[in-house]
PDB file of C-alpha atoms in Angstrom:
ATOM      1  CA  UNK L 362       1.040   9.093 -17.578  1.00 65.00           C
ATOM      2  CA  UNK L 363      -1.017  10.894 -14.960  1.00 79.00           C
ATOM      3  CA  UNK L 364      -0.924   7.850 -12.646  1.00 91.00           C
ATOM      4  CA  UNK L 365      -3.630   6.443 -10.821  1.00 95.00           C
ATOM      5  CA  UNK L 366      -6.622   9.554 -10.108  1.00 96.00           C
ATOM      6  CA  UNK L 367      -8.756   9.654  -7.084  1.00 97.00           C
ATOM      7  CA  UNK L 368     -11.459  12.195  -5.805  1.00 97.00           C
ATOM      8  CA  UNK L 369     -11.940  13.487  -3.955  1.00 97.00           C
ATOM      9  CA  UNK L 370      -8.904  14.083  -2.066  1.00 95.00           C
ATOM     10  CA  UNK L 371     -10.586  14.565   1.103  1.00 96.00           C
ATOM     11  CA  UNK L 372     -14.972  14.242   2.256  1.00 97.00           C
ATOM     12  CA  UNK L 373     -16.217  14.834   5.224  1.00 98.00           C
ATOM     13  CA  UNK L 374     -19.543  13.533   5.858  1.00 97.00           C
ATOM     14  CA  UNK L 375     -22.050  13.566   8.413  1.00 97.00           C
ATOM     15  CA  UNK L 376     -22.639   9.696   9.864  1.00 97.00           C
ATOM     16  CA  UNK L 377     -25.515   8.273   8.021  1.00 97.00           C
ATOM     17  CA  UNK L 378     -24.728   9.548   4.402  1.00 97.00           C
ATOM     18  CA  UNK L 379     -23.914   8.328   1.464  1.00 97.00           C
ATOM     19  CA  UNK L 380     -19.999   8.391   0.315  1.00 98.00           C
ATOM     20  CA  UNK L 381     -18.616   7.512  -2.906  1.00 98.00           C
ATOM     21  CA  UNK L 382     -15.242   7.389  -3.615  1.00 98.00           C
ATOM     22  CA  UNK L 383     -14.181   7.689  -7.144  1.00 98.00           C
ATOM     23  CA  UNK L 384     -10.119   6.086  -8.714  1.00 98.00           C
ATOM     24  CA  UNK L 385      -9.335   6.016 -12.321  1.00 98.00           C
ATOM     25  CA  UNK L 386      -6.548   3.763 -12.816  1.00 96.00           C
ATOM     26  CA  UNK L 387      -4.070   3.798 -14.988  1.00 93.00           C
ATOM     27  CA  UNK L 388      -4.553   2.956 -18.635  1.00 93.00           C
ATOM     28  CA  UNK L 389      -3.711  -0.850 -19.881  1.00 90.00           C
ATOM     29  CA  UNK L 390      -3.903  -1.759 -16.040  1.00 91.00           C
ATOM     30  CA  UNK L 391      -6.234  -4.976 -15.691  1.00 89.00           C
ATOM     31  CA  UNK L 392      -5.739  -4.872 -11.964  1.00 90.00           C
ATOM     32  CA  UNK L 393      -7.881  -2.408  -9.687  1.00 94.00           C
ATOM     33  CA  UNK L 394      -7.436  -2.714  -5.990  1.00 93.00           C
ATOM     34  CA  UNK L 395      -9.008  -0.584  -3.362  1.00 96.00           C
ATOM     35  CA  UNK L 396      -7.159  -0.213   0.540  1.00 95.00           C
ATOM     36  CA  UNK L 397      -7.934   1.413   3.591  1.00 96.00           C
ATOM     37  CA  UNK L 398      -5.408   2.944   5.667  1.00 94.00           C
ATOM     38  CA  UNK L 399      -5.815   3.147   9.180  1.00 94.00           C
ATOM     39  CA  UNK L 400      -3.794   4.113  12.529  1.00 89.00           C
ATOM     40  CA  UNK L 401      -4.961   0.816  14.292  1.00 90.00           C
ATOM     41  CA  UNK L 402      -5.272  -1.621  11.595  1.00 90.00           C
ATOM     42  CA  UNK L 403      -2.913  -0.780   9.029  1.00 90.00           C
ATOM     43  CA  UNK L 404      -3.304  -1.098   5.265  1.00 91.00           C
ATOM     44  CA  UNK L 405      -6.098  -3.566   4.261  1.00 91.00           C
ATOM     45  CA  UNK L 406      -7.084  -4.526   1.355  1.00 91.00           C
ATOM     46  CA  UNK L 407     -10.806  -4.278   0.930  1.00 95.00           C
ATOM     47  CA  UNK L 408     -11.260  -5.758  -2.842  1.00 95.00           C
ATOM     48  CA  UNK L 409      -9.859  -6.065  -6.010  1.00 92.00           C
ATOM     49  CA  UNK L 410     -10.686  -6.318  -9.762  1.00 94.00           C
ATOM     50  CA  UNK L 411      -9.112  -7.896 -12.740  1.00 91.00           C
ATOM     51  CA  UNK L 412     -10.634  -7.367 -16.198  1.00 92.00           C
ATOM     52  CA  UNK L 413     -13.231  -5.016 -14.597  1.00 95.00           C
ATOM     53  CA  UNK L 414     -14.591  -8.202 -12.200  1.00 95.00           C
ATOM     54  CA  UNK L 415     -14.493  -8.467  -8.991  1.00 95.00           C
ATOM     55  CA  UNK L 416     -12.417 -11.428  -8.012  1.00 91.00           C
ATOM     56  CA  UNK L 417     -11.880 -11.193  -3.888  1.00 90.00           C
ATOM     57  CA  UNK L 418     -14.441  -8.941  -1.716  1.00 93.00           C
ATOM     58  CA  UNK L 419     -13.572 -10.370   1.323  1.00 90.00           C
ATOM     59  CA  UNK L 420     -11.820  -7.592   2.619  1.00 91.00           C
ATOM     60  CA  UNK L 421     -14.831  -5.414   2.650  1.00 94.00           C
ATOM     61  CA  UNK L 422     -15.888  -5.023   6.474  1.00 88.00           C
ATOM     62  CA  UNK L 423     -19.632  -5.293   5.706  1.00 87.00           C
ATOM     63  CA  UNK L 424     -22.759  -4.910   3.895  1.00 91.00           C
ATOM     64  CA  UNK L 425     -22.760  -1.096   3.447  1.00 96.00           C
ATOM     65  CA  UNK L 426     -19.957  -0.888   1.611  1.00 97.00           C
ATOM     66  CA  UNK L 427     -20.010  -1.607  -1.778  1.00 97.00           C
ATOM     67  CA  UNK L 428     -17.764  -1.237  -5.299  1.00 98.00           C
ATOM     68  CA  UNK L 429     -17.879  -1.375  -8.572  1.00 97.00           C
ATOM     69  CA  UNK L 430     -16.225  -1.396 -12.061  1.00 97.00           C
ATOM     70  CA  UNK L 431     -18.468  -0.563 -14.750  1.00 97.00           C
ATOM     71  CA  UNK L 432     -15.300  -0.379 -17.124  1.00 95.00           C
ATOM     72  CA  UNK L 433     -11.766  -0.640 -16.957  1.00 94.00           C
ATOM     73  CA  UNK L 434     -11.278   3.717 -16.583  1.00 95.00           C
ATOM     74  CA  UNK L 435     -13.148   3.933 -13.547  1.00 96.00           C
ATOM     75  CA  UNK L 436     -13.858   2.170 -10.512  1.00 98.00           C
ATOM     76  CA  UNK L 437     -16.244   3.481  -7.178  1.00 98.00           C
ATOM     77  CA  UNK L 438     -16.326   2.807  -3.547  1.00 98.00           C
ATOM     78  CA  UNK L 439     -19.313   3.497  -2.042  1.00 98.00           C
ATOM     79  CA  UNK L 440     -20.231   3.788   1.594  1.00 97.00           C
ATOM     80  CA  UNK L 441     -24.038   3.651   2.801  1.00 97.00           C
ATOM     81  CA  UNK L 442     -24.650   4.573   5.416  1.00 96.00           C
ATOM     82  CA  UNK L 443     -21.373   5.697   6.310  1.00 97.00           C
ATOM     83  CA  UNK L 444     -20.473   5.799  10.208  1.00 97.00           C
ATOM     84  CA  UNK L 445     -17.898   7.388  12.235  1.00 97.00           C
ATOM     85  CA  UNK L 446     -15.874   4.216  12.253  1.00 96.00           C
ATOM     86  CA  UNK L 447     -15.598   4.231   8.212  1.00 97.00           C
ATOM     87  CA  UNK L 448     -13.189   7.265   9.010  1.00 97.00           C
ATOM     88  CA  UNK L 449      -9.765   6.446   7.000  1.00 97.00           C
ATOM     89  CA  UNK L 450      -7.935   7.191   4.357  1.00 96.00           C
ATOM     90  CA  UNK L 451      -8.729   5.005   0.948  1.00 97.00           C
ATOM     91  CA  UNK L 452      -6.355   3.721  -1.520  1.00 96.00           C
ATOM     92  CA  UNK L 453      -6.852   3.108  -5.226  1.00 96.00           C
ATOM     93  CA  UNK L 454      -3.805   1.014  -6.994  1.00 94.00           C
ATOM     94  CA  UNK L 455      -3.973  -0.386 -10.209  1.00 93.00           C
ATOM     95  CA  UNK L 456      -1.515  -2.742 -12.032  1.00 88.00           C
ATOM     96  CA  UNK L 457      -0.653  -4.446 -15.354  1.00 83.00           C
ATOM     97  CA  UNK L 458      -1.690  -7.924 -16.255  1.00 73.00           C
ATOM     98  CA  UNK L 459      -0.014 -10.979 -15.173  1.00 66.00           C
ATOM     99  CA  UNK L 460       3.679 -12.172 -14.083  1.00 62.00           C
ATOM    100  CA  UNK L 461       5.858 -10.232 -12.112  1.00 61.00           C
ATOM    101  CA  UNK L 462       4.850  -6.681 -13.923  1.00 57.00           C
ATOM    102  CA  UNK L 463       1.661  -6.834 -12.089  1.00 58.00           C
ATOM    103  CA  UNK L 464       3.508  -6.436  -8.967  1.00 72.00           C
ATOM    104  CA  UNK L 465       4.109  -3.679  -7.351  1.00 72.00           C
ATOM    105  CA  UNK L 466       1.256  -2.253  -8.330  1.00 83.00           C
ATOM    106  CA  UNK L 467       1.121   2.336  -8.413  1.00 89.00           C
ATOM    107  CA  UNK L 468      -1.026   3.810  -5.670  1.00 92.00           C
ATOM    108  CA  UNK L 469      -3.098   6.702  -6.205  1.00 94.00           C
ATOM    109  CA  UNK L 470      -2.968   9.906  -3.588  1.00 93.00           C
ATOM    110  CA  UNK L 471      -5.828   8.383  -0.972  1.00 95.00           C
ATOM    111  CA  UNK L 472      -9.322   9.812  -0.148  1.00 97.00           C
ATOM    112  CA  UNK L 473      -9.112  10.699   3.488  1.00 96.00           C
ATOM    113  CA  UNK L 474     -12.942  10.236   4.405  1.00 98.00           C
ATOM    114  CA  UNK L 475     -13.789  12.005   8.044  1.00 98.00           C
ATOM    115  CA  UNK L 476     -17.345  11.074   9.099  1.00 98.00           C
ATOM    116  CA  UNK L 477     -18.800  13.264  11.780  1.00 97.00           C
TER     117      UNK L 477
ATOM    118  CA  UNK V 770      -0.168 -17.006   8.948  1.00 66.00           C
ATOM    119  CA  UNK V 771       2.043 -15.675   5.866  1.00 73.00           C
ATOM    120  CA  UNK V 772       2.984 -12.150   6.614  1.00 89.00           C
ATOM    121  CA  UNK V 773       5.767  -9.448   6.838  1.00 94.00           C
ATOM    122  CA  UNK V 774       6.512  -7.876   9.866  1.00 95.00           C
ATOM    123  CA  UNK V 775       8.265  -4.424  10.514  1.00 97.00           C
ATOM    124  CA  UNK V 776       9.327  -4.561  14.211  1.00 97.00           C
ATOM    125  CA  UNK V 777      10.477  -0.769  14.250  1.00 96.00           C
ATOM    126  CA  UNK V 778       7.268   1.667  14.915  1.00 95.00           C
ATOM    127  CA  UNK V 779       9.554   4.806  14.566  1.00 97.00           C
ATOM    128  CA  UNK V 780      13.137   5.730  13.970  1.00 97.00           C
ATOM    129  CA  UNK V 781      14.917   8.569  14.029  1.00 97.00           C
ATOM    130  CA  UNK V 782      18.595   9.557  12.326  1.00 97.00           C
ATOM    131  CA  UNK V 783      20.639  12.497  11.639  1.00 97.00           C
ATOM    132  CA  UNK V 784      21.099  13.699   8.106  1.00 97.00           C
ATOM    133  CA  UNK V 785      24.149  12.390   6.249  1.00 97.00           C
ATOM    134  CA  UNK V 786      23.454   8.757   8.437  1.00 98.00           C
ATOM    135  CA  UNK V 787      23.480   5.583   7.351  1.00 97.00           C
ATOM    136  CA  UNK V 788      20.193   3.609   7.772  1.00 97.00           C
ATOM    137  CA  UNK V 789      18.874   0.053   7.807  1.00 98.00           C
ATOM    138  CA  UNK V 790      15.323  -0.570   8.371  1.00 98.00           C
ATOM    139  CA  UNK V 791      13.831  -4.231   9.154  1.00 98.00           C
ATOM    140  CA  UNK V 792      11.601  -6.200   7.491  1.00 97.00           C
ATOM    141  CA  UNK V 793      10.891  -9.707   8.405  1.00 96.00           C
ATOM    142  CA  UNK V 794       9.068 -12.368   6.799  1.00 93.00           C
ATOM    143  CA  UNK V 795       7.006 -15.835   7.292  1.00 91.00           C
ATOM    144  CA  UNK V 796       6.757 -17.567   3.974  1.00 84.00           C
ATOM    145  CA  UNK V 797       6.916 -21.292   2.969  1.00 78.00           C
ATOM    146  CA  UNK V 798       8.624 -20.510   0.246  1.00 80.00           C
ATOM    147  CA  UNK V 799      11.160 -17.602  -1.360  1.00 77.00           C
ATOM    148  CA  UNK V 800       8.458 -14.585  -1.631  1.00 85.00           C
ATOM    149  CA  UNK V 801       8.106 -11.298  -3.136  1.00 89.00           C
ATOM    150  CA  UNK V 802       8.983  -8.622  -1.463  1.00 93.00           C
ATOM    151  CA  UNK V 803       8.485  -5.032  -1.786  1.00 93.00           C
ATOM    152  CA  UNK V 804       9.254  -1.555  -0.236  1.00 96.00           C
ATOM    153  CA  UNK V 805       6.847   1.023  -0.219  1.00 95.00           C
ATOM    154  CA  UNK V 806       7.274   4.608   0.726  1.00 97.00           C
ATOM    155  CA  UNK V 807       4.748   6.874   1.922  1.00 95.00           C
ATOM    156  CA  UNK V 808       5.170  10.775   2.204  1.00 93.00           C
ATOM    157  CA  UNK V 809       2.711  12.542   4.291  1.00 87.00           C
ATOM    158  CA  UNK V 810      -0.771  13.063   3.011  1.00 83.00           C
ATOM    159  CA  UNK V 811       0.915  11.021  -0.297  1.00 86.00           C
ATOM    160  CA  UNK V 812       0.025   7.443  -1.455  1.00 88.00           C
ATOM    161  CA  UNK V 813       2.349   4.957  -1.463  1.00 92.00           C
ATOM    162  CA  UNK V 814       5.375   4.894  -3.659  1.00 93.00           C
ATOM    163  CA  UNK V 815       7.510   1.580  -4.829  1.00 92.00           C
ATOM    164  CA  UNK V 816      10.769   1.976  -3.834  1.00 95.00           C
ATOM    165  CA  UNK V 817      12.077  -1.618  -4.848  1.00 94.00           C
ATOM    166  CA  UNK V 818      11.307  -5.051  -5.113  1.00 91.00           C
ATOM    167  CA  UNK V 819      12.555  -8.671  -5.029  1.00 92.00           C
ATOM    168  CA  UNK V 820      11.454 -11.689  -7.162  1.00 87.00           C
ATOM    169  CA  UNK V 821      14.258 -13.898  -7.160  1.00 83.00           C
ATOM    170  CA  UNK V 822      17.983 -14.146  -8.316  1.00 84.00           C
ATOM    171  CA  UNK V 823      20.266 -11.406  -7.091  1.00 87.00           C
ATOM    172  CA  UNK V 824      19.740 -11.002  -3.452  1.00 91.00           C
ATOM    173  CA  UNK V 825      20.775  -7.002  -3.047  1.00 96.00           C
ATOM    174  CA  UNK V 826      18.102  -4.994  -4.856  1.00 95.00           C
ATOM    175  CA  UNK V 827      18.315  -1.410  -6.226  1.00 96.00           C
ATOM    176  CA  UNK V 828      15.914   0.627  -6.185  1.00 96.00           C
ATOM    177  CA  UNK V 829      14.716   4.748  -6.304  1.00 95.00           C
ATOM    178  CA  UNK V 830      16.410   7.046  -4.228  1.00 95.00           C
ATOM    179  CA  UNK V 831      19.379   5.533  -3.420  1.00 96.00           C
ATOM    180  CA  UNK V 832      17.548   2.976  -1.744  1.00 97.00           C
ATOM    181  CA  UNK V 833      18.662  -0.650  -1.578  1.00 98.00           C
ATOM    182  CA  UNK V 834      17.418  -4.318  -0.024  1.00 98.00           C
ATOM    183  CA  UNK V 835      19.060  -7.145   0.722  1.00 96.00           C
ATOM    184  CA  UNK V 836      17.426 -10.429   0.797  1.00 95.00           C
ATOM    185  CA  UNK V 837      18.728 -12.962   3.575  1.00 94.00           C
ATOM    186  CA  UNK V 838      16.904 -16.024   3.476  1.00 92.00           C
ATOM    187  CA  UNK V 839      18.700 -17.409   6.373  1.00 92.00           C
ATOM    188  CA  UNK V 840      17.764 -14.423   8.848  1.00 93.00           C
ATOM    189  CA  UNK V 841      14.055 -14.581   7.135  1.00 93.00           C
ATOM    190  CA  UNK V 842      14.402 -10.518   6.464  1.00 96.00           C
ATOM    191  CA  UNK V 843      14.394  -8.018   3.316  1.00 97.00           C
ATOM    192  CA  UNK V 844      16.229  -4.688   5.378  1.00 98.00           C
ATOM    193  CA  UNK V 845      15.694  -1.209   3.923  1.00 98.00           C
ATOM    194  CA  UNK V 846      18.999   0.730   3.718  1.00 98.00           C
ATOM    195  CA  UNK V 847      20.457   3.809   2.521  1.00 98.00           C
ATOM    196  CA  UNK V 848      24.161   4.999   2.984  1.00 97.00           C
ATOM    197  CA  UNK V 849      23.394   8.866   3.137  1.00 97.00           C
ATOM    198  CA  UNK V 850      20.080   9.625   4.682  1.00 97.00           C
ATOM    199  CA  UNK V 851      18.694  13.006   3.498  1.00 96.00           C
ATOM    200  CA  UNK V 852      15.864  15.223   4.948  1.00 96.00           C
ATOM    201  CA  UNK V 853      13.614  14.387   2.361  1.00 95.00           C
ATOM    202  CA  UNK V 854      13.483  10.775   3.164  1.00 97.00           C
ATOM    203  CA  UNK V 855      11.674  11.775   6.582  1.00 97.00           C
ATOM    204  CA  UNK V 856       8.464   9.113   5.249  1.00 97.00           C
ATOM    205  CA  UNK V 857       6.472   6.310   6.818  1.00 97.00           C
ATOM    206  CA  UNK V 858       8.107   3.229   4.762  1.00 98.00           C
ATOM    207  CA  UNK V 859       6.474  -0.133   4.157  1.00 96.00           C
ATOM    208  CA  UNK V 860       7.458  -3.423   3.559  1.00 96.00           C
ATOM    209  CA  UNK V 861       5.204  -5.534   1.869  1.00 93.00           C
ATOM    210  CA  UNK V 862       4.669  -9.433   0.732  1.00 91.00           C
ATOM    211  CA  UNK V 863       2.144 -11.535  -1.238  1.00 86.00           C
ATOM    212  CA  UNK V 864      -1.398 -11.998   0.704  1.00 83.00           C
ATOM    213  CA  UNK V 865      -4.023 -13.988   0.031  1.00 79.00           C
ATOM    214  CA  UNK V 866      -4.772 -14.393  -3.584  1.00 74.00           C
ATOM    215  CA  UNK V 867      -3.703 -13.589  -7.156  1.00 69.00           C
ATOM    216  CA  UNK V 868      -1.516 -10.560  -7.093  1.00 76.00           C
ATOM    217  CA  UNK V 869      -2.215  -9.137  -3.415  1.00 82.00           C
ATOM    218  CA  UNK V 870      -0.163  -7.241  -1.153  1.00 86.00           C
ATOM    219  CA  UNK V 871      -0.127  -7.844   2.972  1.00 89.00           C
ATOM    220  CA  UNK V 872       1.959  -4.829   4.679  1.00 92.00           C
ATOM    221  CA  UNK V 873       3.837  -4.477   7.283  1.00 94.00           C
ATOM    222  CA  UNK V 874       2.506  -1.954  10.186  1.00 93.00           C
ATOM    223  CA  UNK V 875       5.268   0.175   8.471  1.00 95.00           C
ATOM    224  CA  UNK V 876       8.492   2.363  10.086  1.00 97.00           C
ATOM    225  CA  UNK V 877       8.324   5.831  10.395  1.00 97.00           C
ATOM    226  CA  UNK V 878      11.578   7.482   9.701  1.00 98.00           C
ATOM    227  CA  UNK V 879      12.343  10.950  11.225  1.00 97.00           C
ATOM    228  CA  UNK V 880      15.775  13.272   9.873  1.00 97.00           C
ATOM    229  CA  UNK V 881      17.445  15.766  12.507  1.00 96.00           C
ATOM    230  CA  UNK V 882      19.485  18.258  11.186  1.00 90.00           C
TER     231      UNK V 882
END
C-alpha cells in the first residue's frame, strides 16, 4: 500500500497564479479530506469528501479556492489566484467507510505551497 | 466549543526519560481521541486511539494513552524516550461533522543526548 500520494511535495508560486494541488488516496478509502497546516492557526480542515462528494466546504477560507473529486483515485485543490497569505503546508488524508475504521484516518506527506 | 487542547507548546527531555504529554478535552460526552505524530517535513502519523472500553491504550512506538474521564485528559506517555521521537505530536478529537478531526495546537518534543 503506497499510502496516501500528494504532488507536488513543495510549489512556489508567484502571488496571483494559479496552484493546484494534486492527493491520491488510498484505495477502498470513501473518505477524502484536505488540511492546511499553519504556524498561527494550526491544522484546519478545509473540506472533505465521502463517495467522491463533497459533504462539508466550510472550512475553505474563500472563493478562490476550490476542490474537486472527479473519482474516488484522485482528488485536487486548487488555488486562484493564489496570494501570499495561502502560504502553508496542505494535507491530503483519506479513510475507510463508516464506524470506528474510518477514524484515524492516514495522512499523506503535505504540499508546502510558498507564494511570493 | 468541543475541542482538545494541548497546553504544552514545547518540551524538552533527555534520552532514556520518561515522558507524559497532555491532552485535554471538552466533550459532552465520552469522545474519540487520537494521537498524531508529526516528523519534520512528514505528514502526520497515528500513533493511537481511544473509542471506548479499556481506558490505557497501546499504540506504535512504545507509545501509550490513558483516558481519565475525571481529569477530562487523554496524556501521551512513553517510559524510554529515544532520539528519534524528537516530533511535533498531536492530539486530536471529533469536530464538526461526520468523521472530522479538530487538533490540538500540538507539543513539540525535543531529545538531548
Amino acid at each position: 500500500d503506497a499510502g496516501v500520494i500528494q504532488s507536488p511535495r513543495h510549489e512556489v508560486t508567484e502571488m496571483g497564479q494559479e496552484v493546484t494541488l494534486r492527493c491520491k488516496p488510498i484505495s477502498g478509502h470513501d473518505y477524502l479530506f484536505w488540511y492546511r497546516q499553519t504556524m498561527m492557526r494550526g491544522l484546519e480542515l478545509l473540506i472533505y469528501f465521502n463517495n467522491n462528494v463533497p459533504i462539508d466546504d466550510s472550512g475553505m477560507p474563500e472563493d478562490r479556492f476550490s476542490a474537486k473529486m472527479p473519482n474516488a483515485s484522485f482528488s485536487t485543490l486548487k488555488i486562484q489566484p493564489s496570494e501570499p497569505r495561502d502560504s502553508a503546508v496542505y494535507f491530503c488524508a483519506s479513510g475507510p467507510q463508516g464506524g470506528q475504521g474510518a477514524w484515524g484516518y492516514t495522512f499523506g506527506s503535505g504540499t508546502r505551497l510558498t507564494v511570493v | 466549543a468541543q475541542s482538545v487542547t494541548q497546553p504544552d507548546i514545547h518540551i524538552t527531555v533527555s534520552e532514556g526519560a520518561s515522558l507524559e504529554l497532555r491532552c485535554n478535552y471538552s466533550y459532552g460526552a465520552t469522545p474519540y481521541l487520537f494521537w498524531y505524530v508529526q516528523s519534520p517535513g512528514q505528514g502526520l502519523q497515528l500513533l493511537l486511539k481511544y473509542f471506548s472500553g479499556d481506558t490505557l491504550v497501546q499504540g506504535i512506538k512504545g507509545f501509550e494513552a490513558e483516558f481519565k474521564r475525571s481529569q477530562s485528559s487523554f496524556n501521551l506517555r512513553k517510559p524510554s524516550v529515544h532520539w528519534s521521537d524528537a516530533a511535533e505530536y498531536f492530539c486530536a478529537g471529533p469536530g464538526a461533522g461526520s468523521y472530522q478531526l479538530t487538533f490540538g495546537k500540538g507539543t513539540k518534543l525535543s531529545v538531548i543526548p
